[in-house]
Coordinates of C-alpha atoms and ligand atoms in Angstrom, one line a residue:
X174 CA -1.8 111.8 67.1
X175 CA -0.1 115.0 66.1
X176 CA 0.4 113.8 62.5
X177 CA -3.3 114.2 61.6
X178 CA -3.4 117.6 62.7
X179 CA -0.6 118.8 61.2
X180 CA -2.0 120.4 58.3
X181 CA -5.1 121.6 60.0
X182 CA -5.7 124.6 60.9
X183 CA -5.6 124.7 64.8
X184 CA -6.3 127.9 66.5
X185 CA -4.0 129.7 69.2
X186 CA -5.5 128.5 72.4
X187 CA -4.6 129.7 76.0
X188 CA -5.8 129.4 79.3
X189 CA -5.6 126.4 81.7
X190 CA -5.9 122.6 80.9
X191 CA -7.1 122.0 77.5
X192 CA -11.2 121.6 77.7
X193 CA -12.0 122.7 81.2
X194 CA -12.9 125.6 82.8
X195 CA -11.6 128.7 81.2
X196 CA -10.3 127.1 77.9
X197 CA -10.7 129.6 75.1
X198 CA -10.2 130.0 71.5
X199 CA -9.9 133.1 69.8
X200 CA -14.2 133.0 69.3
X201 CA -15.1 130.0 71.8
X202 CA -14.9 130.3 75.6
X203 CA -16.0 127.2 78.0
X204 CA -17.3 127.4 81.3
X205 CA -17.8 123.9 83.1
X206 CA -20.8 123.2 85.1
X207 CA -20.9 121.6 88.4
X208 CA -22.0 118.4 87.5
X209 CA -19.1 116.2 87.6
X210 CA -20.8 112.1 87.1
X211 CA -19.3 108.9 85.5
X212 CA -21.1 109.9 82.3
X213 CA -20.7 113.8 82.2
X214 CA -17.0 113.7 83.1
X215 CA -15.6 116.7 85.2
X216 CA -19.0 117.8 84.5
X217 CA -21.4 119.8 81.1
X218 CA -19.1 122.2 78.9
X219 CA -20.9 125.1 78.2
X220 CA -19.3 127.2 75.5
X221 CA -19.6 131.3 74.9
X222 CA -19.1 132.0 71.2
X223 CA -18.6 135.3 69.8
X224 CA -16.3 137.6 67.9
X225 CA -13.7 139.2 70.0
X226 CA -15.3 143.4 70.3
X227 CA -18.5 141.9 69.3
X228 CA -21.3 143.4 71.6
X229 CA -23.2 140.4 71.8
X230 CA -22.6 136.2 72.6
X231 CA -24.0 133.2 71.6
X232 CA -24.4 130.4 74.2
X233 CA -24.3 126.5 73.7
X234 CA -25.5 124.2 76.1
X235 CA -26.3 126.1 79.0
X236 CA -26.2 122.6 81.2
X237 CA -27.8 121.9 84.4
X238 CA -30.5 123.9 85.7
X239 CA -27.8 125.1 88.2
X240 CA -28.6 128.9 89.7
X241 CA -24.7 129.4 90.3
X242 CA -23.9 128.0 87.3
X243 CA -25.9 129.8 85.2
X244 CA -25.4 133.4 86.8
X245 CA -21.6 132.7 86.1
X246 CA -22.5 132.0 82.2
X247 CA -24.7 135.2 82.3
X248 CA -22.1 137.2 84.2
X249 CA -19.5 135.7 81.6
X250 CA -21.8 136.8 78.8
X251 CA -22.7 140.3 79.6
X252 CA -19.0 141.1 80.7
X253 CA -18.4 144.3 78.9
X254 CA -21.9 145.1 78.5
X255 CA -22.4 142.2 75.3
X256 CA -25.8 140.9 75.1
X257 CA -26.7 137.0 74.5
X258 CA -28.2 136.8 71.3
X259 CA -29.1 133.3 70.8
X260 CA -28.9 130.1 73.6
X261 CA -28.1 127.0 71.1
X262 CA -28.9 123.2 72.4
X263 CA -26.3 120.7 70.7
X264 CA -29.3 118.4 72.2
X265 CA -32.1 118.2 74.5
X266 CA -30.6 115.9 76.5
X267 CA -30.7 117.6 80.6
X268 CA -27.3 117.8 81.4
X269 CA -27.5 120.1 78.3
X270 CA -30.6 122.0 78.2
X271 CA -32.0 122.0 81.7
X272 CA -30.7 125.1 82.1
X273 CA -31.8 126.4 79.0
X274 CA -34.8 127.7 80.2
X275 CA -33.6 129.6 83.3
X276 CA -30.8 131.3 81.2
X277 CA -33.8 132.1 78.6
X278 CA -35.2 134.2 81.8
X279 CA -31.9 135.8 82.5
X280 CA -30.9 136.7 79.5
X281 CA -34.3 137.5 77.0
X282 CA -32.7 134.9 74.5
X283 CA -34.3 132.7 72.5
X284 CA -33.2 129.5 72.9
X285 CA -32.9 127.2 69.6
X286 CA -32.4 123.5 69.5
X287 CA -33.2 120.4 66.3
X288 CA -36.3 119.2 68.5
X289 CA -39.0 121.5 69.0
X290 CA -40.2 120.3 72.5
X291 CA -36.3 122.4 73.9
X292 CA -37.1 125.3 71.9
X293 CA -38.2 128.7 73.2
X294 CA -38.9 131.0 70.3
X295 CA -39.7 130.3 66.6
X296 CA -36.5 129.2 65.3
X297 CA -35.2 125.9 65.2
X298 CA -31.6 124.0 64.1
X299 CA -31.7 122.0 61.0
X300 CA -28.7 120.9 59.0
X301 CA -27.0 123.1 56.8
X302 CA -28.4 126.0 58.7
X303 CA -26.0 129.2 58.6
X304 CA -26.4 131.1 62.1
X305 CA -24.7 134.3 61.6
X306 CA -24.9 135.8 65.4
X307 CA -22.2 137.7 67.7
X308 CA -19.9 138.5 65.1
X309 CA -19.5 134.7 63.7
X310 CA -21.1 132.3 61.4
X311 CA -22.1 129.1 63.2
X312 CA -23.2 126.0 60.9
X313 CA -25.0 123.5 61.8
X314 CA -24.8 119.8 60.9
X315 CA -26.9 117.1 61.7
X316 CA -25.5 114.9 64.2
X317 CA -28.2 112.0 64.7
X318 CA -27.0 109.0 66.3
X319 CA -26.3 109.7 70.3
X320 CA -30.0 110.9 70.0
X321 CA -32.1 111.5 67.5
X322 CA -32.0 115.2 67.5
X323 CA -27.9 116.0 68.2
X324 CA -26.0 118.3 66.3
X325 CA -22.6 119.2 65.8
X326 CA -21.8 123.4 65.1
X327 CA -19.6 124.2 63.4
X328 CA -17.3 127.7 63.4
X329 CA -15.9 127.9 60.7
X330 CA -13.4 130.7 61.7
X331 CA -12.0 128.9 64.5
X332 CA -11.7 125.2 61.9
X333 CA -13.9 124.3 65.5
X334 CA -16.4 122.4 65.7
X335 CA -18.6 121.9 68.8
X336 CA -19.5 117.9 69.1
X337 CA -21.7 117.9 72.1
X338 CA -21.7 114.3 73.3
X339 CA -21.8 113.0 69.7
X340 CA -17.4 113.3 70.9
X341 CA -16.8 113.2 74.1
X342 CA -13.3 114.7 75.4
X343 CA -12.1 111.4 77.0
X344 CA -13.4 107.9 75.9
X345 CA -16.3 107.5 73.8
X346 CA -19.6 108.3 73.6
X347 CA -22.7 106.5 73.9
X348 CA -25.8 106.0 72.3
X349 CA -28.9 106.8 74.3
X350 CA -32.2 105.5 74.5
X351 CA -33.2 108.0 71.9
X352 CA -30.5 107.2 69.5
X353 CA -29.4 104.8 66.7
X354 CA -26.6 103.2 66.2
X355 CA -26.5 103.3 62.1
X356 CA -27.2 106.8 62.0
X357 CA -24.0 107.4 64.6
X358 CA -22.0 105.4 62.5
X359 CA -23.0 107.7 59.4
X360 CA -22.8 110.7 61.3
X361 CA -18.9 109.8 62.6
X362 CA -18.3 109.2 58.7
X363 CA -19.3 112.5 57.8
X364 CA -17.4 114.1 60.6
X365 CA -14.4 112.2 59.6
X366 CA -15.0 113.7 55.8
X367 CA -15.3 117.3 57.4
X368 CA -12.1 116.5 59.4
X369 CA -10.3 115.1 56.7
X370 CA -11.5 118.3 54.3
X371 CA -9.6 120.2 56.9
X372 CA -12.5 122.2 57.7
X373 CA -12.0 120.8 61.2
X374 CA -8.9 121.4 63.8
X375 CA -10.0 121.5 66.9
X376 CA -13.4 119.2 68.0
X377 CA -14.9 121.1 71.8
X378 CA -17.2 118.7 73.4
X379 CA -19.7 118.9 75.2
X380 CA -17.6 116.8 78.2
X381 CA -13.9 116.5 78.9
X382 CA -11.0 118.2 77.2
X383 CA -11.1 119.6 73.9
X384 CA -9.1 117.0 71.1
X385 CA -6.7 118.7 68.8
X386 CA -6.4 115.9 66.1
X387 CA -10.5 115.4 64.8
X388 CA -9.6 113.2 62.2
X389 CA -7.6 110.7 64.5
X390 CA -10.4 110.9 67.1
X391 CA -13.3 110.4 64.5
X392 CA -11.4 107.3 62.9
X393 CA -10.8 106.0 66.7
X394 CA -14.5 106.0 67.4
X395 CA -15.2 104.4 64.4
X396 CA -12.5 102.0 64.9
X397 CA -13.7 101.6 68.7
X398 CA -17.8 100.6 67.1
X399 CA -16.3 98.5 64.7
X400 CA -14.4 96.1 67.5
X401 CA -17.4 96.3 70.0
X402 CA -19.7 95.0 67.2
X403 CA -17.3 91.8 66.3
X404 CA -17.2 92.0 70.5
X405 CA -21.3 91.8 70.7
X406 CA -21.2 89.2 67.8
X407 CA -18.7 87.0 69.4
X408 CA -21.0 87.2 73.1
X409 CA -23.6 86.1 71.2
X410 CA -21.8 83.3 69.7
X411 CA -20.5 82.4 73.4
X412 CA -24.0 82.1 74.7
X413 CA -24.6 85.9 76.0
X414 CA -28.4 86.3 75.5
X415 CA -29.7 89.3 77.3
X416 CA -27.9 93.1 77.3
X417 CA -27.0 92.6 80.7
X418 CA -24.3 89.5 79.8
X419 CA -23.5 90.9 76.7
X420 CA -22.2 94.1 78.9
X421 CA -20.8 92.0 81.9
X422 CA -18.7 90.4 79.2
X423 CA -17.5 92.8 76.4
X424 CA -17.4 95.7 79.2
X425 CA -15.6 94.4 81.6
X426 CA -12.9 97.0 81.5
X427 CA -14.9 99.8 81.6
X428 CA -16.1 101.4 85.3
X429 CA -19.4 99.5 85.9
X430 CA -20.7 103.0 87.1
X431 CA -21.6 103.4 83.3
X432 CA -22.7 99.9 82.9
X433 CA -26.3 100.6 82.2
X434 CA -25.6 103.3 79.6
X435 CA -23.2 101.0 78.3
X436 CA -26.5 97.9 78.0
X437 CA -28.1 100.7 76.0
X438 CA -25.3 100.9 73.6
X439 CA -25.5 97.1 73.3
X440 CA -29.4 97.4 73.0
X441 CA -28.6 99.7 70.1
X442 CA -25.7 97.2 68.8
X443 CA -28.3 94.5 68.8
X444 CA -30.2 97.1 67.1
X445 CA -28.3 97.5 64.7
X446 CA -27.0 93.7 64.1
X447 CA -30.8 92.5 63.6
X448 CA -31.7 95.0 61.0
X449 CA -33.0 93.4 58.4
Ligands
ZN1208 ZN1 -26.5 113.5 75.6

């Protein structure tokens, strides 16, 4: 693994185990939300971003509309009298943005996100968008694929990039009802690219720890979508019909807690292998 990151450029991290609570980089800080599920992991990463003596902080994700956790992330925030600029959605899923809204109140931030319906405020997150807030410059690249409106952000000054659940921190990620599995497929490629460019040393997700080699990872998850389509192609072949025994076969060593978000990933395989 190490051997793809040698030449990024990886930040100086500290703090506890690597993507949980507390992790920091010298401009990103995460505080995880107590939400722990078979498809969150140990639960939503919300991430503080700002230049270190910056008064001000941007937020990401803010996460479950969770009173305790979202006092800590203002309390976090406003440590040392810095005000939250912006409140950024990576996507509108709810274990992302419920929270959004609440923190808004808190906080007087406007909250910006790719699909209109989770903004609050005029301004929205479109790719190739340059945020420049709390010190930092925060791009934004389009991420379509886990949903439809995902995006990945990248800070540049960290070689970070903030995946949401386009990478998860352990595993892989899936694609939800309101994604599509050719535009993941591009998406990872253009990640890889990115990675590959060495723009990219360090991926923080929106779940589990961060991963220090992007360009392994991104190549695994291709890798990994690649076997489970020759996997849904040889069900098929064996007589699996419906996404139900196309999951009870291909899945069977993954934790059937995640079994149904698993039949939409087939749903999106099939998808996928019936496009004309
Ligand atoms: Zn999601």
């Amino acid at each position: 693994m190490a051997g793809h990151a040698a030449g990024n450029r990886v930040p100086a991290v500290s703090g506890p185990a690597p993507g949980i609570d507390g992790f920091r980089t010298p401009r990103a800080a995460c505080l995880l939300a107590p939400n722990p599920s078979p498809m969150t992991l140990e639960g939503t990463n919300t991430w503080l971003i700002a230049e270190p003596g910056s008064p001000s902080v941007v937020v990401v994700d803010p996460g479950p509309d969770d009173e305790g956790h979202l006092r800590r992330v203002h309390a976090a925030a406003a440590a040392g009298g810095r005000r939250v600029a912006k409140i950024l959605l990576t996507h509108g899923h709810l274990d992302h943005s419920a929270g959004a809204a609440r923190l808004a109140e808190l906080t007087g931030a406007p909250v910006q996100a790719a699909d209109p319906a989770a903004r609050l405020g005029p301004e929205g997150l479109a790719d190739g968008d340059v945020i420049t807030a709390a010190g930092c410059e925060v791009r934004v690249v389009a991420a379509p694929g886990h949903s439809a409106d995902s995006v990945c952000l990248l800070l540049p000054a960290d070689g970070a990039l903030l995946t949401g659940d386009t990478v998860l921190g352990r595993g892989t990620a899936v694609i939800a009802a309101d994604g599509n599995l050719g535009d993941y497929l591009r998406t990872l490629a253009r990640l890889r690219d990115l990675a590959g460019e060495r723009e990219i040393g360090l991926l923080l997700p929106g779940h589990g720890p961060v991963l220090a080699d992007p360009a392994g990872t991104l190549e695994y998850y291709l890798s990994h979508r690649a076997e489970r389509l020759d996997q849904v192609r040889s069900a098929r072949a064996a007589g699996a019909r419906t996404p139900a025994e196309i999951v009870a076969m291909i899945y069977a060593d993954v934790d059937p807690a995640v079994w149904p978000a698993a039949e939409w990933s087939v749903r999106a395989q099939l998808d996928y292998l019936d496009e004309p």
